[in-house]
Amino acid sequence: MIAKKIKKVVAKNIYKLFNLRNPLYSIEDGSSPLPEIVIIFLTYRCNLKCSYCNVSVNYEQNGRKELLLEEWETLFKKLSLFKPFILITGGEPLLHPDLPEILQAIKKNEMNCELLTNATIVQADWIKRIVDIGLDKLRFSIDGTADIHEKYRGNSGSYKMTEKFIDYLMDYKKTISSSFPKLYMNYLITEQNSGVLKETIDYWMSKGVDGITLLNVFLKPKNLIDSHNTQ
């Protein structure tokens, strides 16, 4: 009973610090646990136009205000009170001009972090900084062999750029004898690429990625599909 009361007091104080109103606390003895994972959409901008994704379309239609570095630093300082796992995604996070500083702020506050990227923007200094900062995980996506991958991505040469990015990162990790960030690959299984699944997995595992995640297609409402197809 005492432990339960202490937990409620701590949680209430954290919500107060965040200037948040938790409605569950106004319903008798109800409570809500603090999040173990926080997903951050750093930007909705993207340099690719994947056939199965509507993120960049929504950004072009509606526009999105991106937070300033100082706002992210304030958020991470508050989140550090309960140390959730931080997942940085987008859009394409590498398009955000403050990405290295944002990752550094997360690690400064002693939180684990994963970066989800298409890995097509090859900037040697940024890749080195990502490794030097101590990023825990980096996840990228491959949709099959080069021809199939680029058909989905809507960008000729994107497969080679991703491979160049990953190769450079792996080489730099070896240079400084670092095992981080761990590298994980997503593979979205479709009718068009299921036949090259084993070939693709074998190739990327031979290159030294730490793991591969197989994904299914997420179903979208018809209005979103129609909006995407008119672009």
Tab-separated table of C-alpha atoms in Angstrom:
chain	number	residue	atom	x	y	z
A	1	MET	CA	0.000	0.000	0.000
A	2	ILE	CA	2.812	2.435	0.899
A	3	ALA	CA	4.696	1.606	-2.294
A	4	LYS	CA	1.556	2.268	-4.321
A	5	LYS	CA	1.087	5.683	-2.722
A	6	ILE	CA	4.728	6.598	-3.336
A	7	LYS	CA	4.393	5.607	-6.995
A	8	LYS	CA	1.320	7.821	-7.386
A	9	VAL	CA	3.028	10.799	-5.751
A	10	VAL	CA	6.097	10.470	-7.998
A	11	ALA	CA	3.950	10.150	-11.120
A	12	LYS	CA	1.822	13.159	-10.178
A	13	ASN	CA	4.900	15.303	-9.622
A	14	ILE	CA	6.325	14.316	-13.016
A	15	TYR	CA	3.058	15.224	-14.742
A	16	LYS	CA	3.134	18.544	-12.881
A	17	LEU	CA	6.677	19.159	-14.102
A	18	PHE	CA	5.566	18.501	-17.674
A	19	ASN	CA	2.588	20.837	-17.232
A	20	LEU	CA	0.335	17.982	-18.284
A	21	ARG	CA	-3.084	17.105	-16.949
A	22	ASN	CA	-3.525	13.387	-16.582
A	23	PRO	CA	-7.315	12.760	-16.576
A	24	LEU	CA	-6.887	9.323	-15.023
A	25	TYR	CA	-5.837	10.915	-11.738
A	26	SER	CA	-9.230	12.573	-11.442
A	27	ILE	CA	-11.013	9.213	-11.537
A	28	GLU	CA	-10.895	7.731	-8.046
A	29	ASP	CA	-7.604	5.797	-7.619
A	30	GLY	CA	-6.822	5.325	-11.294
A	31	SER	CA	-3.261	5.799	-12.510
A	32	SER	CA	-1.232	5.447	-15.678
A	33	PRO	CA	2.353	4.189	-15.994
A	34	LEU	CA	4.959	6.453	-17.548
A	35	PRO	CA	5.904	5.567	-21.159
A	36	GLU	CA	8.800	3.170	-21.694
A	37	ILE	CA	9.247	4.299	-25.308
A	38	VAL	CA	8.907	7.790	-26.776
A	39	ILE	CA	8.640	8.024	-30.580
A	40	ILE	CA	9.697	11.355	-32.042
A	41	PHE	CA	8.818	12.400	-35.581
A	42	LEU	CA	11.699	14.815	-35.959
A	43	THR	CA	10.524	16.075	-39.345
A	44	TYR	CA	7.927	15.150	-41.936
A	45	ARG	CA	10.203	16.156	-44.794
A	46	CYS	CA	11.638	13.348	-46.908
A	47	ASN	CA	13.956	13.097	-49.900
A	48	LEU	CA	12.223	9.964	-51.246
A	49	LYS	CA	8.679	9.278	-52.436
A	50	CYS	CA	8.062	5.667	-51.479
A	51	SER	CA	4.992	4.231	-53.179
A	52	TYR	CA	3.567	2.861	-49.931
A	53	CYS	CA	4.168	5.945	-47.726
A	54	ASN	CA	2.125	9.134	-47.385
A	55	VAL	CA	4.309	11.000	-44.885
A	56	SER	CA	5.907	13.407	-47.357
A	57	VAL	CA	2.558	13.956	-49.105
A	58	ASN	CA	0.955	15.045	-45.832
A	59	TYR	CA	3.871	17.394	-45.184
A	60	GLU	CA	3.568	19.008	-48.616
A	61	GLN	CA	-0.193	19.446	-48.207
A	62	ASN	CA	-0.323	20.696	-44.624
A	63	GLY	CA	3.176	21.767	-43.638
A	64	ARG	CA	4.605	21.055	-40.197
A	65	LYS	CA	6.388	23.314	-37.763
A	66	GLU	CA	9.639	21.741	-36.604
A	67	LEU	CA	10.808	22.309	-33.047
A	68	LEU	CA	13.947	24.295	-32.355
A	69	LEU	CA	17.009	22.618	-30.858
A	70	GLU	CA	16.414	24.427	-27.552
A	71	GLU	CA	12.889	22.986	-27.378
A	72	TRP	CA	14.189	19.461	-27.942
A	73	GLU	CA	16.850	19.942	-25.255
A	74	THR	CA	14.186	21.049	-22.773
A	75	LEU	CA	12.034	18.036	-23.607
A	76	PHE	CA	14.890	15.553	-23.212
A	77	LYS	CA	15.848	17.018	-19.860
A	78	LYS	CA	12.316	16.387	-18.625
A	79	LEU	CA	12.136	12.915	-20.159
A	80	SER	CA	15.399	11.990	-18.440
A	81	LEU	CA	13.530	11.830	-15.118
A	82	PHE	CA	12.156	8.412	-16.080
A	83	LYS	CA	14.589	7.429	-18.883
A	84	PRO	CA	12.343	6.128	-21.705
A	85	PHE	CA	13.823	4.634	-24.865
A	86	ILE	CA	13.854	7.309	-27.588
A	87	LEU	CA	13.049	6.428	-31.208
A	88	ILE	CA	13.858	9.153	-33.743
A	89	THR	CA	11.987	8.850	-37.029
A	90	GLY	CA	10.292	11.011	-39.670
A	91	GLY	CA	10.055	11.797	-42.596
A	92	GLU	CA	13.781	11.555	-42.956
A	93	PRO	CA	15.630	12.629	-39.777
A	94	LEU	CA	18.878	13.253	-41.685
A	95	LEU	CA	17.183	16.259	-43.302
A	96	HIS	CA	16.948	18.012	-39.931
A	97	PRO	CA	19.887	20.437	-39.609
A	98	ASP	CA	20.230	19.846	-35.852
A	99	LEU	CA	20.149	16.039	-35.880
A	100	PRO	CA	23.674	15.509	-34.419
A	101	GLU	CA	22.993	17.997	-31.625
A	102	ILE	CA	19.610	16.399	-30.916
A	103	LEU	CA	21.166	12.946	-30.632
A	104	GLN	CA	23.879	14.385	-28.409
A	105	ALA	CA	21.236	15.922	-26.119
A	106	ILE	CA	19.536	12.528	-25.770
A	107	LYS	CA	22.783	10.780	-24.835
A	108	LYS	CA	23.773	13.629	-22.518
A	109	ASN	CA	20.604	12.881	-20.563
A	110	GLU	CA	21.588	9.204	-20.380
A	111	MET	CA	18.805	7.765	-22.506
A	112	ASN	CA	19.072	4.997	-25.093
A	113	CYS	CA	18.202	6.015	-28.638
A	114	GLU	CA	17.460	4.489	-32.038
A	115	LEU	CA	17.560	6.377	-35.338
A	116	LEU	CA	15.285	5.226	-38.165
A	117	THR	CA	16.570	6.518	-41.507
A	118	ASN	CA	16.541	5.698	-45.211
A	119	ALA	CA	20.339	6.204	-45.076
A	120	THR	CA	20.562	7.865	-48.484
A	121	ILE	CA	22.115	11.161	-47.379
A	122	VAL	CA	25.802	10.331	-47.202
A	123	GLN	CA	27.663	13.011	-45.245
A	124	ALA	CA	30.921	11.658	-43.850
A	125	ASP	CA	31.158	14.163	-40.994
A	126	TRP	CA	27.596	13.448	-39.860
A	127	ILE	CA	28.113	9.682	-40.009
A	128	LYS	CA	31.216	10.018	-37.859
A	129	ARG	CA	29.392	12.215	-35.361
A	130	ILE	CA	26.520	9.737	-35.100
A	131	VAL	CA	29.017	7.032	-34.150
A	132	ASP	CA	31.072	9.270	-31.862
A	133	ILE	CA	27.957	10.464	-29.997
A	134	GLY	CA	27.238	6.886	-28.969
A	135	LEU	CA	23.946	6.240	-30.766
A	136	ASP	CA	22.649	2.854	-29.597
A	137	LYS	CA	20.845	1.645	-32.741
A	138	LEU	CA	20.481	2.695	-36.348
A	139	ARG	CA	17.734	1.144	-38.442
A	140	PHE	CA	17.379	1.400	-42.218
A	141	SER	CA	15.081	-0.178	-44.796
A	142	ILE	CA	15.756	-2.272	-47.878
A	143	ASP	CA	12.897	-3.463	-50.096
A	144	GLY	CA	14.678	-6.203	-52.032
A	145	THR	CA	17.286	-6.204	-54.778
A	146	ALA	CA	18.401	-2.832	-56.172
A	147	ASP	CA	15.857	-2.733	-59.020
A	148	ILE	CA	12.893	-3.635	-56.805
A	149	HIS	CA	14.051	-1.337	-54.003
A	150	GLU	CA	14.380	1.696	-56.280
A	151	LYS	CA	11.020	1.044	-57.906
A	152	TYR	CA	9.386	1.360	-54.474
A	153	ARG	CA	11.534	4.314	-53.427
A	154	GLY	CA	10.878	6.377	-56.521
A	155	ASN	CA	14.521	7.407	-56.692
A	156	SER	CA	17.122	5.945	-59.029
A	157	GLY	CA	20.391	5.331	-57.210
A	158	SER	CA	18.861	5.211	-53.729
A	159	TYR	CA	19.953	1.589	-53.157
A	160	LYS	CA	23.607	2.403	-53.865
A	161	MET	CA	23.433	5.472	-51.626
A	162	THR	CA	22.063	3.428	-48.723
A	163	GLU	CA	24.727	0.775	-49.231
A	164	LYS	CA	27.418	3.479	-49.330
A	165	PHE	CA	26.078	5.014	-46.098
A	166	ILE	CA	26.045	1.688	-44.251
A	167	ASP	CA	29.481	0.671	-45.561
A	168	TYR	CA	30.990	3.982	-44.457
A	169	LEU	CA	29.406	3.707	-41.013
A	170	MET	CA	30.639	0.127	-40.583
A	171	ASP	CA	34.157	1.065	-41.668
A	172	TYR	CA	34.282	3.974	-39.239
A	173	LYS	CA	33.054	1.771	-36.387
A	174	LYS	CA	35.948	-0.589	-37.109
A	175	THR	CA	38.402	2.310	-37.287
A	176	ILE	CA	37.570	3.473	-33.767
A	177	SER	CA	36.859	-0.060	-32.439
A	178	SER	CA	33.222	0.703	-31.609
A	179	SER	CA	30.352	-1.777	-31.640
A	180	PHE	CA	27.736	0.996	-31.701
A	181	PRO	CA	25.390	1.866	-33.179
A	182	LYS	CA	23.995	-1.601	-33.723
A	183	LEU	CA	22.662	-1.878	-37.268
A	184	TYR	CA	19.211	-3.255	-38.027
A	185	MET	CA	17.455	-3.552	-41.370
A	186	ASN	CA	13.704	-3.440	-42.018
A	187	TYR	CA	12.275	-5.476	-44.889
A	188	LEU	CA	8.671	-4.765	-45.884
A	189	ILE	CA	7.341	-7.968	-47.457
A	190	THR	CA	5.171	-7.460	-50.540
A	191	GLU	CA	4.030	-9.584	-53.466
A	192	GLN	CA	6.752	-8.017	-55.617
A	193	ASN	CA	9.734	-8.631	-53.313
A	194	SER	CA	8.825	-11.841	-51.471
A	195	GLY	CA	10.694	-13.903	-54.061
A	196	VAL	CA	14.032	-12.200	-53.297
A	197	LEU	CA	13.608	-12.221	-49.513
A	198	LYS	CA	16.222	-14.897	-48.788
A	199	GLU	CA	18.677	-13.445	-51.298
A	200	THR	CA	18.386	-9.997	-49.750
A	201	ILE	CA	18.652	-11.239	-46.165
A	202	ASP	CA	21.697	-13.380	-46.967
A	203	TYR	CA	23.439	-10.463	-48.655
A	204	TRP	CA	22.919	-7.935	-45.868
A	205	MET	CA	23.692	-10.396	-43.096
A	206	SER	CA	26.965	-11.187	-44.882
A	207	LYS	CA	27.758	-7.470	-44.787
A	208	GLY	CA	27.493	-7.543	-41.011
A	209	VAL	CA	24.146	-6.045	-39.985
A	210	ASP	CA	23.125	-7.068	-36.479
A	211	GLY	CA	19.571	-8.044	-37.311
A	212	ILE	CA	16.717	-7.890	-39.818
A	213	THR	CA	13.068	-7.147	-39.042
A	214	LEU	CA	10.390	-8.479	-41.413
A	215	LEU	CA	7.335	-6.225	-41.748
A	216	ASN	CA	3.859	-6.550	-43.226
A	217	VAL	CA	2.087	-3.827	-45.180
A	218	PHE	CA	0.013	-1.495	-42.988
A	219	LEU	CA	-3.511	-1.058	-44.320
A	220	LYS	CA	-4.605	2.547	-44.942
A	221	PRO	CA	-8.111	4.086	-45.201
A	222	LYS	CA	-9.319	4.660	-48.770
A	223	ASN	CA	-9.255	8.461	-48.416
A	224	LEU	CA	-5.519	8.388	-47.615
A	225	ILE	CA	-4.845	6.052	-50.535
A	226	ASP	CA	-6.774	8.323	-52.926
A	227	SER	CA	-4.904	11.371	-51.606
A	228	HIS	CA	-1.559	9.622	-52.130
A	229	ASN	CA	-2.383	8.436	-55.636
A	230	THR	CA	-3.369	11.918	-56.835
A	231	GLN	CA	0.074	13.328	-56.022
